[in-house]
mmCIF file of C-alpha atoms in Angstrom:
data_model
loop_
_atom_site.group_PDB
_atom_site.id
_atom_site.type_symbol
_atom_site.label_atom_id
_atom_site.label_comp_id
_atom_site.label_asym_id
_atom_site.label_seq_id
_atom_site.Cartn_x
_atom_site.Cartn_y
_atom_site.Cartn_z
ATOM 1 C CA UNK S 1 157.501 210.897 26.090
ATOM 2 C CA UNK S 2 156.767 210.419 22.381
ATOM 3 C CA UNK S 3 153.395 210.982 23.208
ATOM 4 C CA UNK S 4 154.010 213.947 25.099
ATOM 5 C CA UNK S 5 155.768 215.297 22.231
ATOM 6 C CA UNK S 6 153.294 214.785 19.430
ATOM 7 C CA UNK S 7 150.805 216.294 21.794
ATOM 8 C CA UNK S 8 152.679 219.401 22.082
ATOM 9 C CA UNK S 9 153.759 219.500 18.394
ATOM 10 C CA UNK S 10 150.318 219.348 17.183
ATOM 11 C CA UNK S 11 148.912 221.830 19.765
ATOM 12 C CA UNK S 12 151.734 224.391 18.491
ATOM 13 C CA UNK S 13 150.768 223.925 14.784
ATOM 14 C CA UNK S 14 147.144 224.200 15.719
ATOM 15 C CA UNK S 15 147.617 227.299 17.542
ATOM 16 C CA UNK S 16 149.165 229.242 14.792
ATOM 17 C CA UNK S 17 146.017 231.666 13.024
ATOM 18 C CA UNK S 18 146.850 231.846 9.264
ATOM 19 C CA UNK S 19 143.291 233.542 8.844
ATOM 20 C CA UNK S 20 144.674 236.501 11.635
ATOM 21 C CA UNK S 21 148.243 236.071 10.002
ATOM 22 C CA UNK S 22 147.244 236.529 5.962
ATOM 23 C CA UNK S 23 144.151 239.421 7.203
ATOM 24 C CA UNK S 24 147.035 241.206 8.436
ATOM 25 C CA UNK S 25 149.788 240.819 5.559
ATOM 26 C CA UNK S 26 146.698 241.517 2.993
ATOM 27 C CA UNK S 27 144.772 244.425 4.279
ATOM 28 C CA UNK S 28 146.973 245.339 7.557
ATOM 29 C CA UNK S 29 143.964 244.961 9.623
ATOM 30 C CA UNK S 30 142.763 242.988 12.526
ATOM 31 C CA UNK S 31 140.296 240.088 11.446
ATOM 32 C CA UNK S 32 138.535 239.541 14.550
ATOM 33 C CA UNK S 33 137.269 242.866 14.166
ATOM 34 C CA UNK S 34 135.648 242.407 10.913
ATOM 35 C CA UNK S 35 132.573 240.945 9.608
ATOM 36 C CA UNK S 36 131.897 237.929 12.049
ATOM 37 C CA UNK S 37 135.072 238.202 14.259
ATOM 38 C CA UNK S 38 136.090 234.640 13.543
ATOM 39 C CA UNK S 39 139.430 233.985 12.393
ATOM 40 C CA UNK S 40 138.768 231.307 9.864
ATOM 41 C CA UNK S 41 138.561 230.489 6.146
ATOM 42 C CA UNK S 42 134.702 231.761 5.892
ATOM 43 C CA UNK S 43 135.370 235.274 7.329
ATOM 44 C CA UNK S 44 138.409 235.444 5.487
ATOM 45 C CA UNK S 45 136.621 234.465 2.314
ATOM 46 C CA UNK S 46 133.822 237.728 3.154
ATOM 47 C CA UNK S 47 136.447 240.330 4.174
ATOM 48 C CA UNK S 48 139.422 239.594 1.529
ATOM 49 C CA UNK S 49 138.332 237.510 -0.909
ATOM 50 C CA UNK S 50 138.296 233.618 -2.531
ATOM 51 C CA UNK S 51 141.997 233.430 -3.152
ATOM 52 C CA UNK S 52 142.941 233.973 0.536
ATOM 53 C CA UNK S 53 140.177 232.542 1.660
ATOM 54 C CA UNK S 54 141.923 229.373 -0.241
ATOM 55 C CA UNK S 55 145.110 229.742 0.975
ATOM 56 C CA UNK S 56 143.999 229.667 5.080
ATOM 57 C CA UNK S 57 141.766 226.702 4.188
ATOM 58 C CA UNK S 58 144.320 224.226 2.475
ATOM 59 C CA UNK S 59 146.752 225.564 5.400
ATOM 60 C CA UNK S 60 144.098 224.855 8.241
ATOM 61 C CA UNK S 61 143.435 221.394 6.383
ATOM 62 C CA UNK S 62 146.897 220.690 5.931
ATOM 63 C CA UNK S 63 147.851 221.512 9.822
ATOM 64 C CA UNK S 64 144.899 218.991 11.061
ATOM 65 C CA UNK S 65 146.251 216.551 8.572
ATOM 66 C CA UNK S 66 150.051 216.732 9.557
ATOM 67 C CA UNK S 67 148.946 216.660 13.189
ATOM 68 C CA UNK S 68 146.907 213.763 13.166
ATOM 69 C CA UNK S 69 148.933 211.593 10.630
ATOM 70 C CA UNK S 70 152.391 212.377 9.896
ATOM 71 C CA UNK S 71 154.133 213.956 13.340
ATOM 72 C CA UNK S 72 152.958 210.454 15.245
ATOM 73 C CA UNK S 73 154.628 208.514 12.780
ATOM 74 C CA UNK S 74 157.678 210.324 13.032
ATOM 75 C CA UNK S 75 157.508 209.130 16.746
ATOM 76 C CA UNK S 76 155.709 205.962 16.966
ATOM 77 C CA UNK S 77 156.836 202.766 15.478
ATOM 78 C CA UNK S 78 154.191 200.659 16.939
ATOM 79 C CA UNK S 79 151.178 200.429 14.082
ATOM 80 C CA UNK S 80 148.899 199.714 16.649
ATOM 81 C CA UNK S 81 149.473 202.349 19.161
ATOM 82 C CA UNK S 82 149.695 204.668 15.964
ATOM 83 C CA UNK S 83 146.482 203.593 14.792
ATOM 84 C CA UNK S 84 144.781 203.662 18.363
ATOM 85 C CA UNK S 85 146.169 207.232 18.789
ATOM 86 C CA UNK S 86 144.349 208.675 15.562
ATOM 87 C CA UNK S 87 141.130 207.011 16.096
ATOM 88 C CA UNK S 88 141.326 208.954 19.675
ATOM 89 C CA UNK S 89 142.072 212.041 17.381
ATOM 90 C CA UNK S 90 139.344 211.217 14.932
ATOM 91 C CA UNK S 91 136.543 211.303 17.793
#
């Protein structure tokens, strides 16, 4: 059950498109229709600017870090299982 919750929370966190959200807030446009069409930090940099791209990049990196390291530590207390899952996520 713990592994399922870890996967579910990580999936939900990873599915939040912060590049899309910030572009809607600042430009009132759809990032998917501007530049390369990608919602990542590089396209945000090209279309909005450096400050917004840095925000998107930091939030996306934090999402990945939080999903791989912090969420499993809330549910798993066996260090062997935690490190095993961490190695799988890195691959």
